[in-house]
Rosetta silent file (secondary structure, phi, psi, omega in degrees, C-alpha in Angstrom):
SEQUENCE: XXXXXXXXXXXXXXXXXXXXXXXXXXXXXXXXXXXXXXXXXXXXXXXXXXXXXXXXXXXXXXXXXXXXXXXXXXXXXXXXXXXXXXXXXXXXXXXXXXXXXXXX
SCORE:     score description
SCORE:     0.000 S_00000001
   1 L     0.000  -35.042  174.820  -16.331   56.035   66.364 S_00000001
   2 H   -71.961  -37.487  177.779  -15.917   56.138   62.381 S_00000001
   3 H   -55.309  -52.562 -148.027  -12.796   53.875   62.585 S_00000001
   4 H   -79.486  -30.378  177.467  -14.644   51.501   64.818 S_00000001
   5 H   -85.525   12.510  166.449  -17.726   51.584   62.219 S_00000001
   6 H  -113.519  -22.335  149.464  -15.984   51.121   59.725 S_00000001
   7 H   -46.822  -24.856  156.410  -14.218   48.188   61.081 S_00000001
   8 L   -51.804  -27.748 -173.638  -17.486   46.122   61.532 S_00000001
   9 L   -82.126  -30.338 -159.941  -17.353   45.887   57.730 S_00000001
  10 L  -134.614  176.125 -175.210  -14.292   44.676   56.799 S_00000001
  11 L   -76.475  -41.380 -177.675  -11.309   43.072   59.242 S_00000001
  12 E  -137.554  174.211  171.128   -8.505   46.094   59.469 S_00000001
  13 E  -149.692  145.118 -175.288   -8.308   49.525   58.015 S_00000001
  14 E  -118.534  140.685 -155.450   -4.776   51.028   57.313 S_00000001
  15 L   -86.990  171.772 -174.564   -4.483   54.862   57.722 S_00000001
  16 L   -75.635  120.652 -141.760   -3.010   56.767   55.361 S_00000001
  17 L   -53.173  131.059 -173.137    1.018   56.203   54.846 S_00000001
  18 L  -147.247  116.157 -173.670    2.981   58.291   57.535 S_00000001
  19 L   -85.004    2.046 -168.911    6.863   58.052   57.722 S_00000001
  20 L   -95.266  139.804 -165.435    7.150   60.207   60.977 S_00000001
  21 H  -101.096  -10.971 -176.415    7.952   58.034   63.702 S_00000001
  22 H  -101.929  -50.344  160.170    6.981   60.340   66.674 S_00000001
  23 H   -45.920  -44.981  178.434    3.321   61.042   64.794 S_00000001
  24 H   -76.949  -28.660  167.308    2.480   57.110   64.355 S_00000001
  25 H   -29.236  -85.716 -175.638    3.760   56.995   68.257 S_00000001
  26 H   -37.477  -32.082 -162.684    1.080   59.338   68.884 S_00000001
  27 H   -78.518  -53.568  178.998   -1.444   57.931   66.812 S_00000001
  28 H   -65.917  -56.440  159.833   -1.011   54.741   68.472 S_00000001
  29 H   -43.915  -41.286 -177.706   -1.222   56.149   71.973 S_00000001
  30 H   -93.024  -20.695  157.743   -4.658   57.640   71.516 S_00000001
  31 H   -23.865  -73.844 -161.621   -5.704   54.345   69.829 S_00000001
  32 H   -44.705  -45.464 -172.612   -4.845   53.172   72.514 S_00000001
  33 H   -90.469  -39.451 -141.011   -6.951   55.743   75.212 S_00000001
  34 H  -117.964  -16.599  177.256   -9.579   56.636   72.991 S_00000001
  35 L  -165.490   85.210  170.767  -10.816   53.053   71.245 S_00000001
  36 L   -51.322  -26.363 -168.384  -10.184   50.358   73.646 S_00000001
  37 L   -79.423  -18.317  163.128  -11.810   48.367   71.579 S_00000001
  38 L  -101.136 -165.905  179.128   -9.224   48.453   68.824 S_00000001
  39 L  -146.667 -178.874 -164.406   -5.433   47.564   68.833 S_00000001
  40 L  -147.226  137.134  164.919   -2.892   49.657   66.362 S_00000001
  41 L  -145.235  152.987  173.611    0.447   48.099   64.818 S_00000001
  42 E   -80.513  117.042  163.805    2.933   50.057   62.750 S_00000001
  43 E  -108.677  160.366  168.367    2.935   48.244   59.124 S_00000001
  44 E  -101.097  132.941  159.854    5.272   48.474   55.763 S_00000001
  45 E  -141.847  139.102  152.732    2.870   49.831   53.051 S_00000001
  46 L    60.619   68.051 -179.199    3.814   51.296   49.324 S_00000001
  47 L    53.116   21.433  167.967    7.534   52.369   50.448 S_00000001
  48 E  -144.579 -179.104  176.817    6.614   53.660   53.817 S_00000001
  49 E  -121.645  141.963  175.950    5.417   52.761   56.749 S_00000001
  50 E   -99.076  179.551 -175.960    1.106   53.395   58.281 S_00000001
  51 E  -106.753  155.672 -170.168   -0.741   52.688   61.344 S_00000001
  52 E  -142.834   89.237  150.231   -2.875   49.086   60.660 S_00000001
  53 E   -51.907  113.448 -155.351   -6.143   49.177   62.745 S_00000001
  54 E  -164.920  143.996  177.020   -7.948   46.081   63.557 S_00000001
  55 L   -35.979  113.750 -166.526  -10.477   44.669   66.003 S_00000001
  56 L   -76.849  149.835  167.923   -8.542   43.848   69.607 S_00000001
  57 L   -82.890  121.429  136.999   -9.816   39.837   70.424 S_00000001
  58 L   107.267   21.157 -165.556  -11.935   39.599   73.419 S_00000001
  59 L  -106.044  120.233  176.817  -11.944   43.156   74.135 S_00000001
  60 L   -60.707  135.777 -164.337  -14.782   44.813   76.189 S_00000001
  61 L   -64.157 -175.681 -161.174  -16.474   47.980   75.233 S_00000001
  62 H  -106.405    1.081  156.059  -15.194   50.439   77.787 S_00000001
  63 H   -65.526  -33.268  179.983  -18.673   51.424   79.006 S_00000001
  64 H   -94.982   -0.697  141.280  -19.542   48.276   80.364 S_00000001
  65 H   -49.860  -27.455  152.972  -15.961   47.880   81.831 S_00000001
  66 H   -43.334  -57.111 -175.916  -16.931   51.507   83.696 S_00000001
  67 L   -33.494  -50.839 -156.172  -19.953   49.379   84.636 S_00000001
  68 L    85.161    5.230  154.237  -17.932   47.147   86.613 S_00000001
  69 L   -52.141  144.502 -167.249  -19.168   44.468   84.351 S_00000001
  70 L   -81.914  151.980  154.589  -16.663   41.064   84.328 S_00000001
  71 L  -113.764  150.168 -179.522  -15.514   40.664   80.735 S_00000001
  72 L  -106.299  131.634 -168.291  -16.143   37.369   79.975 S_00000001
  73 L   -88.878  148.122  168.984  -13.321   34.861   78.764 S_00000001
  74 L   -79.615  163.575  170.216  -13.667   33.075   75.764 S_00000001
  75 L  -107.348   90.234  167.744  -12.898   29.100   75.851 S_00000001
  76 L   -90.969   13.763 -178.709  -10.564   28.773   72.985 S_00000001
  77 L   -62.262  168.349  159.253   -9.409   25.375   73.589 S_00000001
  78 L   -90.806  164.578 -176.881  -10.094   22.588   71.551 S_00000001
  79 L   -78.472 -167.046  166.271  -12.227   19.866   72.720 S_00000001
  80 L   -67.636  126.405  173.889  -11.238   16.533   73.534 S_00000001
  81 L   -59.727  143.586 -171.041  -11.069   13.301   71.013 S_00000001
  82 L   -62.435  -24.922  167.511  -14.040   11.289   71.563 S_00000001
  83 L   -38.989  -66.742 -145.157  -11.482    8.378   72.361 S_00000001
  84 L   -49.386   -4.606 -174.753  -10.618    9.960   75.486 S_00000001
  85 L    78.053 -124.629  163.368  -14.113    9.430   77.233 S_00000001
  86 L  -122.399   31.982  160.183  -14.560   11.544   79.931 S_00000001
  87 L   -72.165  112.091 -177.153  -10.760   11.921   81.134 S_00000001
  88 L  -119.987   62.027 -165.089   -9.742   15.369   80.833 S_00000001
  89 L  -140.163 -131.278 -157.095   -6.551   14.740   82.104 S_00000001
  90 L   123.962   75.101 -177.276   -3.689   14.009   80.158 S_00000001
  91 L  -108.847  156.548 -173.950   -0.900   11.379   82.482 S_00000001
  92 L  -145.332  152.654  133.050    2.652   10.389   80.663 S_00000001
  93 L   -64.572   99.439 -156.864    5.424    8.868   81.918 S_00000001
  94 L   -92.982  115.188  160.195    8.918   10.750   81.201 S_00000001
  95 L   -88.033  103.162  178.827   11.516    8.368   80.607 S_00000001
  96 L  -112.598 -174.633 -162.621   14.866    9.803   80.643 S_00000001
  97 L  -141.936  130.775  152.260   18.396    7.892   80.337 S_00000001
  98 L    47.005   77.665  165.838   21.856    9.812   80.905 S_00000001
  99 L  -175.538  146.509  177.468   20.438   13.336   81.286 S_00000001
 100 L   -66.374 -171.801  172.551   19.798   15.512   84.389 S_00000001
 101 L   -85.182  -26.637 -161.151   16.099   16.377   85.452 S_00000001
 102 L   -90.730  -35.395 -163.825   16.305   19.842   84.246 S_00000001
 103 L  -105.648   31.335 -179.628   17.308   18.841   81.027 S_00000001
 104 L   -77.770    0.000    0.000   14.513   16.145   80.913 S_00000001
């Protein structure tokens, strides 16, 4: 819960440098069980390497996943050029010349 508050203020927080490779394992696993809400990567910092903590995208707390609550997807496309009208469709033509279909 302090990791996660302190990640509203700023974007990542990097733990303190730890060369043992079976401790950042661990470290990473209970990230993993214990704050769904975050994601863990192994970084190089100051001639070693740390755990690098940072907000997971799209990720639902895990009480209202318990809930049986939906998580709700984001729409990250972009929209459409204004040209296109209302076609949301995209048709082409593939011309190929002296080439199989697979490599088409």
């Amino acid at each position: 819960e302090a990791a996660e508050a302190a990640l509203r203020e700023c974007d990542e927080l990097l733990l303190p440098r730890d060369d043992d490779k079976a401790h950042r394992t661990l470290v990473h696993g209970l990230v993993k069980r214990l704050l769904p809400a975050l994601e863990s990567e192994t970084a190089d910092a100051a001639g070693g390497k740390c755990v690098r903590l940072a907000p997971r995208a799209g990720a639902a707390p895990k009480r209202a996943a318990q809930a049986g609550a939906k998580r709700q997807r984001r729409d990250t496309r972009a929209e459409w050029p204004a040209e296109a009208g209302d076609n949301r469709f995209l048709g082409f033509t593939l011309y190929k010349e002296n080439r199989d279909t697979n490599d088409a």
